[in-house]
mmCIF file of C-alpha atoms in Angstrom:
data_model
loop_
_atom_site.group_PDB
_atom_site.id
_atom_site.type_symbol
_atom_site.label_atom_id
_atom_site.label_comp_id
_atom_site.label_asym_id
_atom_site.label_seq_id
_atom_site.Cartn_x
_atom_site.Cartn_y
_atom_site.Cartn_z
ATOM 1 C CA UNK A 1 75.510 74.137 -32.243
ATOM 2 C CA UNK A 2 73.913 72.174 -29.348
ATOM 3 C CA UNK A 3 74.152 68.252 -29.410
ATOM 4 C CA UNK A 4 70.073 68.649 -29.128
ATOM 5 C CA UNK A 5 70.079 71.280 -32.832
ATOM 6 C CA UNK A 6 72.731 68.582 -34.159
ATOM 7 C CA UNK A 7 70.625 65.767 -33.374
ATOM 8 C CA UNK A 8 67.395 67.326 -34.577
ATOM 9 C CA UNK A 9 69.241 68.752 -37.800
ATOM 10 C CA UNK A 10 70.072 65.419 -39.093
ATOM 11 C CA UNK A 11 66.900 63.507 -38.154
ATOM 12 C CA UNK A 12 65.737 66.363 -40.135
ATOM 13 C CA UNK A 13 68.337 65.823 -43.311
ATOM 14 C CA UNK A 14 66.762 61.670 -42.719
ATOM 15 C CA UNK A 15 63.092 63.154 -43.217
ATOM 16 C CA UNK A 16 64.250 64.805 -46.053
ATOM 17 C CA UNK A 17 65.892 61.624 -47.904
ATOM 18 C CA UNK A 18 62.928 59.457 -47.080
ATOM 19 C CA UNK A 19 60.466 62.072 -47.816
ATOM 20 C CA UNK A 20 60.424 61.137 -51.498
ATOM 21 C CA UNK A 21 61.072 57.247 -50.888
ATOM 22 C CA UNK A 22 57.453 56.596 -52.804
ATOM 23 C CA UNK A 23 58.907 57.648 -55.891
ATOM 24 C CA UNK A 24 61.340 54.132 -55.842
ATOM 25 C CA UNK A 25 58.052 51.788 -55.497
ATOM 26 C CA UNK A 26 58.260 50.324 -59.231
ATOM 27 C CA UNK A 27 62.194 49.733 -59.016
ATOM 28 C CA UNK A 28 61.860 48.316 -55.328
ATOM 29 C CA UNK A 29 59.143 46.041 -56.933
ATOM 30 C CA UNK A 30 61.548 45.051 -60.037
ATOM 31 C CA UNK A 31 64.217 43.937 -57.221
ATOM 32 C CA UNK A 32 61.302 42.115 -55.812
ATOM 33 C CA UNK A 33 60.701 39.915 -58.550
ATOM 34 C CA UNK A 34 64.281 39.904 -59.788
ATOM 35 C CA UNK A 35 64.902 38.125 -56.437
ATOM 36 C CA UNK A 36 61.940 35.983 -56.342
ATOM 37 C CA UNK A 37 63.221 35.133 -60.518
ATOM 38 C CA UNK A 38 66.710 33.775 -59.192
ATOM 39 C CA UNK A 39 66.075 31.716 -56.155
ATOM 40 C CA UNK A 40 63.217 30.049 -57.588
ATOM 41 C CA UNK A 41 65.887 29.092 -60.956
ATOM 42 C CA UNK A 42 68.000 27.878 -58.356
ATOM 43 C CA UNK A 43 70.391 31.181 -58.511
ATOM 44 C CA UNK A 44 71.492 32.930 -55.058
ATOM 45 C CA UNK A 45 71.828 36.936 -54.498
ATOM 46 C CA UNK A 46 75.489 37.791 -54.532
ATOM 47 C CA UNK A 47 75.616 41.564 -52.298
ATOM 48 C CA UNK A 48 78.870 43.234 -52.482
ATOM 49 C CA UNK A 49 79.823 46.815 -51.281
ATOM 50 C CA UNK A 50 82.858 48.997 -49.766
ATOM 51 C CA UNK A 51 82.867 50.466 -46.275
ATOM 52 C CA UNK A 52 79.603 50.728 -44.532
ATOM 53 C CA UNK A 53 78.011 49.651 -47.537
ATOM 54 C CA UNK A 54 80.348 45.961 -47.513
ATOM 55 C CA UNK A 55 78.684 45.742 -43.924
ATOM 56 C CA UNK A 56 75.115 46.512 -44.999
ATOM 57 C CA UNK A 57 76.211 43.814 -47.752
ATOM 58 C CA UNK A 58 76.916 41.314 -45.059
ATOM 59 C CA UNK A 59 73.551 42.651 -42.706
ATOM 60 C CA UNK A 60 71.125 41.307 -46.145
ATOM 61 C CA UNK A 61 72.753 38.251 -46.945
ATOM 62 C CA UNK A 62 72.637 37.221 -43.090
ATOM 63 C CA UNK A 63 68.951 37.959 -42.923
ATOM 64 C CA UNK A 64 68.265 36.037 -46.090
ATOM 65 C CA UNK A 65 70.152 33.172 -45.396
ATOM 66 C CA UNK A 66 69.322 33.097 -41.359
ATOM 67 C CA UNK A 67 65.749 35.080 -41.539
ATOM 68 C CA UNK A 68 63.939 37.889 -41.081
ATOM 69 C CA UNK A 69 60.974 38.176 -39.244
ATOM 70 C CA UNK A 70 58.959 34.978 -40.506
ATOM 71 C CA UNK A 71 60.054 31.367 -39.802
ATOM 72 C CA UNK A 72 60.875 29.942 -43.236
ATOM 73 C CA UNK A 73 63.812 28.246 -44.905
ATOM 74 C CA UNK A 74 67.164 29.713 -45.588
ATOM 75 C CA UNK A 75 67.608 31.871 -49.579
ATOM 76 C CA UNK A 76 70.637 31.632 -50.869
ATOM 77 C CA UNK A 77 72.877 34.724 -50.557
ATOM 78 C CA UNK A 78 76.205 35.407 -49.987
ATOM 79 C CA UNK A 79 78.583 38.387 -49.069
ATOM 80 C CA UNK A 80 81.523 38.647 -51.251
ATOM 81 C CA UNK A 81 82.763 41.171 -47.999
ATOM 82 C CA UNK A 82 83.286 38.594 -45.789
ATOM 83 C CA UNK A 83 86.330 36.433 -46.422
ATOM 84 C CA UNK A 84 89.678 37.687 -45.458
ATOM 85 C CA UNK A 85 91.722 35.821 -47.377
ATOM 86 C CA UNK A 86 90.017 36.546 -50.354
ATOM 87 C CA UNK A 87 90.306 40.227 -49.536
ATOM 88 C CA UNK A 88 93.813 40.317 -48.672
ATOM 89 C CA UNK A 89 95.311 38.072 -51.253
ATOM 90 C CA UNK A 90 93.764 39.432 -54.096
ATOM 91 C CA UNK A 91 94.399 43.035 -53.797
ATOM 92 C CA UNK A 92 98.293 42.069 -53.169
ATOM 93 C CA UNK A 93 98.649 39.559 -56.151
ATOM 94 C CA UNK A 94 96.771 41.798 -58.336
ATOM 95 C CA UNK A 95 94.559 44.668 -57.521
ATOM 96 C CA UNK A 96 91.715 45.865 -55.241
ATOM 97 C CA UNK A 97 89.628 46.825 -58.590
ATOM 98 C CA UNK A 98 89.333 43.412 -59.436
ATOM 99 C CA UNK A 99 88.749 41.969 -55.981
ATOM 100 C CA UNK A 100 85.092 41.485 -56.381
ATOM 101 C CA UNK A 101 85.236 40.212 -60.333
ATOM 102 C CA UNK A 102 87.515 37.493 -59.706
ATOM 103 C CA UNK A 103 84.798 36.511 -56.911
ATOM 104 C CA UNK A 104 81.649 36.616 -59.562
ATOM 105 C CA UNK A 105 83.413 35.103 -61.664
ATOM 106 C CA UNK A 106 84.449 31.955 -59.825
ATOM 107 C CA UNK A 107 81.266 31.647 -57.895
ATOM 108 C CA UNK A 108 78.731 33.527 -60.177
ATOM 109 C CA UNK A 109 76.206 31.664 -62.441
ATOM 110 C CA UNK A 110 73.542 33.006 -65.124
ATOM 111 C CA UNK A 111 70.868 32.087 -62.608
ATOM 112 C CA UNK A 112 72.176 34.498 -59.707
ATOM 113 C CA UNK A 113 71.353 38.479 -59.005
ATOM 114 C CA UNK A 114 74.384 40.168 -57.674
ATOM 115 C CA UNK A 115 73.302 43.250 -56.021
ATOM 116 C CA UNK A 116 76.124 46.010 -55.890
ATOM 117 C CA UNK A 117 75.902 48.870 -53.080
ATOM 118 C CA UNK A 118 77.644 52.155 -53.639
ATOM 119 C CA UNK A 119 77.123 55.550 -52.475
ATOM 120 C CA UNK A 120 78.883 57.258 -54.811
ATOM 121 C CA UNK A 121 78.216 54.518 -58.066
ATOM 122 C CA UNK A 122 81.813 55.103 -59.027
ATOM 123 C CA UNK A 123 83.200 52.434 -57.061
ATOM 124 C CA UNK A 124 85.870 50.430 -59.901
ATOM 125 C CA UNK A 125 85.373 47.034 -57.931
ATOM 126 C CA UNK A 126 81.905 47.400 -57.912
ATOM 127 C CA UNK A 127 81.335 48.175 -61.527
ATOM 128 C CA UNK A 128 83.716 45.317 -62.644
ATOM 129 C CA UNK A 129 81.877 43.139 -60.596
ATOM 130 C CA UNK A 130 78.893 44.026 -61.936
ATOM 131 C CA UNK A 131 79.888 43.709 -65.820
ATOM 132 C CA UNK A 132 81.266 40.538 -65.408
ATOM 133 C CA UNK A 133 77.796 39.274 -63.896
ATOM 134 C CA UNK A 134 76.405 40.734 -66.679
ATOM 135 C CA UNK A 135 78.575 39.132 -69.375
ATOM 136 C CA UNK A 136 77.467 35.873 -68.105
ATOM 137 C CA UNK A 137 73.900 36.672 -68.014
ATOM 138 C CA UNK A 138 73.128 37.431 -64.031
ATOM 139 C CA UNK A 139 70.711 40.001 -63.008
ATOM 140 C CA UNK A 140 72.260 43.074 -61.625
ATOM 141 C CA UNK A 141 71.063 45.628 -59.243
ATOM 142 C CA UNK A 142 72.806 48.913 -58.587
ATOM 143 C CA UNK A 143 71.665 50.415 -55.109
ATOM 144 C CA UNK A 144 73.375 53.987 -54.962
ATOM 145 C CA UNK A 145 72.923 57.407 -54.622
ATOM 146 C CA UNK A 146 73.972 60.869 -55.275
ATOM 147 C CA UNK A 147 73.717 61.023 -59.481
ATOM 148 C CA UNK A 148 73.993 57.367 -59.696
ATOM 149 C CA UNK A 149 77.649 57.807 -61.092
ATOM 150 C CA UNK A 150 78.444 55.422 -63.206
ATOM 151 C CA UNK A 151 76.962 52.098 -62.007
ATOM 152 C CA UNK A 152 73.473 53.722 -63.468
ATOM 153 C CA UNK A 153 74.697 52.453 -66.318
ATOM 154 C CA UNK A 154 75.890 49.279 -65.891
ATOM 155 C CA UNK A 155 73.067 47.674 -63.675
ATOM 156 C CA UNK A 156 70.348 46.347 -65.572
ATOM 157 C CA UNK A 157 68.453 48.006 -62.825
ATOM 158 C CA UNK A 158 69.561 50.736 -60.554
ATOM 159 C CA UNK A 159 67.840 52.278 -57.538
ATOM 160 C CA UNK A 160 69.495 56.140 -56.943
ATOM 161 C CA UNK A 161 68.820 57.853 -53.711
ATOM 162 C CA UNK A 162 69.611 61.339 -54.995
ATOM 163 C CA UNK A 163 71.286 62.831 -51.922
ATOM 164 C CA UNK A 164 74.761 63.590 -51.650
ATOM 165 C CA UNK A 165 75.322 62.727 -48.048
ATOM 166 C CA UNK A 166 76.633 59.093 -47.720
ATOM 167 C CA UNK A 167 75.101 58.293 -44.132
ATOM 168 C CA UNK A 168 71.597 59.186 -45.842
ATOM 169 C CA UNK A 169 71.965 56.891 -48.835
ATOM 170 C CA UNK A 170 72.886 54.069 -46.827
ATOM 171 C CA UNK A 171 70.326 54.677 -44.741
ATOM 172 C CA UNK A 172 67.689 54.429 -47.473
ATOM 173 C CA UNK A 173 69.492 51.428 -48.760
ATOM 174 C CA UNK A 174 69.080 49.531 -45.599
ATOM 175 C CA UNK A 175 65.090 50.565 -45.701
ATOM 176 C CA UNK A 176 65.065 48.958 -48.993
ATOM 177 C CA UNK A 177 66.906 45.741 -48.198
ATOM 178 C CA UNK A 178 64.864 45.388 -45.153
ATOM 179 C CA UNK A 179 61.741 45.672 -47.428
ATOM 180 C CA UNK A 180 63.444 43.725 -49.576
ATOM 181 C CA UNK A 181 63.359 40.727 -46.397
ATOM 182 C CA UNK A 182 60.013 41.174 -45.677
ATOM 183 C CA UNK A 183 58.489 40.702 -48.664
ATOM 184 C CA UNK A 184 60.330 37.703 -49.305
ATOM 185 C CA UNK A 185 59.466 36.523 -46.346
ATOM 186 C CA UNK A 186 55.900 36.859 -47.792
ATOM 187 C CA UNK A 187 56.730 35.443 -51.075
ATOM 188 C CA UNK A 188 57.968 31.973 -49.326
ATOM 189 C CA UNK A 189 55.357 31.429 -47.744
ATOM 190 C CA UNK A 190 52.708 31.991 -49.503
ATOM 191 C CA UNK A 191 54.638 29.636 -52.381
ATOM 192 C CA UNK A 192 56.378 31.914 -54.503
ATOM 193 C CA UNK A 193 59.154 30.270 -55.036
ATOM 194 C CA UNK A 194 57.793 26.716 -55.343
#
């Protein structure tokens, strides 16, 4: 196969995922609020992920807390991806399931949405994250893919990209959380969250 087929095959496989995008408007528009609902309580959004997906964690809670395209003021969002220490000790005193639990627990509150990506939805340290934030009453948002494994049923709300090749899903996750930027972008400044 020629770079040029290669190229054009998976822009192709991308048309493909993105093709039926529409059909996520109503749970794209739940995150929405879901957002807008914990920053204006006070709350922050809480991404975690593995992989490429721990880095796409780290690419949304930059833009909310820096910006996107608007000027406003910084929303409060972390990356539980991001501190080495954290990441390192944990999994050696106890285990990499619990790596991301022991972080919503210490810094989680009922006011927060903790937004958990995974491919594959069968990610251990995602799901325990995930039901501990929802044992103390945080709003939880599964972006995955594939057949939603079983994160679909531990979010309160889960988006699935139903494709089974990982590069795709993240791809559409990333569309999402960029959405996800500008419209908050909107939504502070035209007062949302005041």
């Amino acid at each position: 196969m020629s770079q040029q087929s290669s190229y054009l095959a998976t822009l192709e496989r991308h048309r493909k995922t993105f093709a039926v995008m529409e059909e996520h408007q109503e749970s794209v528009e739940q995150l929405l609020e879901l957002t807008r609902q914990s920053l204006k309580r006070g709350g922050k959004i809480i991404f975690l992920g593995n992989g490429g997906s721990a880095a796409d964690s780290q690419h949304l809670a930059a833009e909310f807390m820096v910006r996107y395209k608007k000027e406003r003021g910084p929303l409060a969002s972390i990356a539980l991806t991001t501190d080495t220490s954290i990441l390192t000790a944990h999994p050696n005193d106890y285990e990499f399931e619990t790596v991301f639990e022991r972080q919503v627990l210490g810094l989680g509150k009922p006011e927060d949405l903790v937004i958990g990506l995974t491919t594959s939805g069968q990610s251990e340290n995602i799901n325990r994250a995930l039901k501990a934030a929802n044992d103390m009453g945080a709003a939880t948002v599964a972006l995955t893919g594939r057949d939603g494994g079983k994160v679909k049923d531990i979010a309160k709300l889960s988006i699935i990209i139903r494709s089974d090749e990982t590069a795709r899903i993240q791809e559409a996750h990333m569309f999402i959380g960029h959405w996800l930027c500008e419209a908050m972008d909107e939504v502070v400044l035209s007062g949302g969250l005041d």
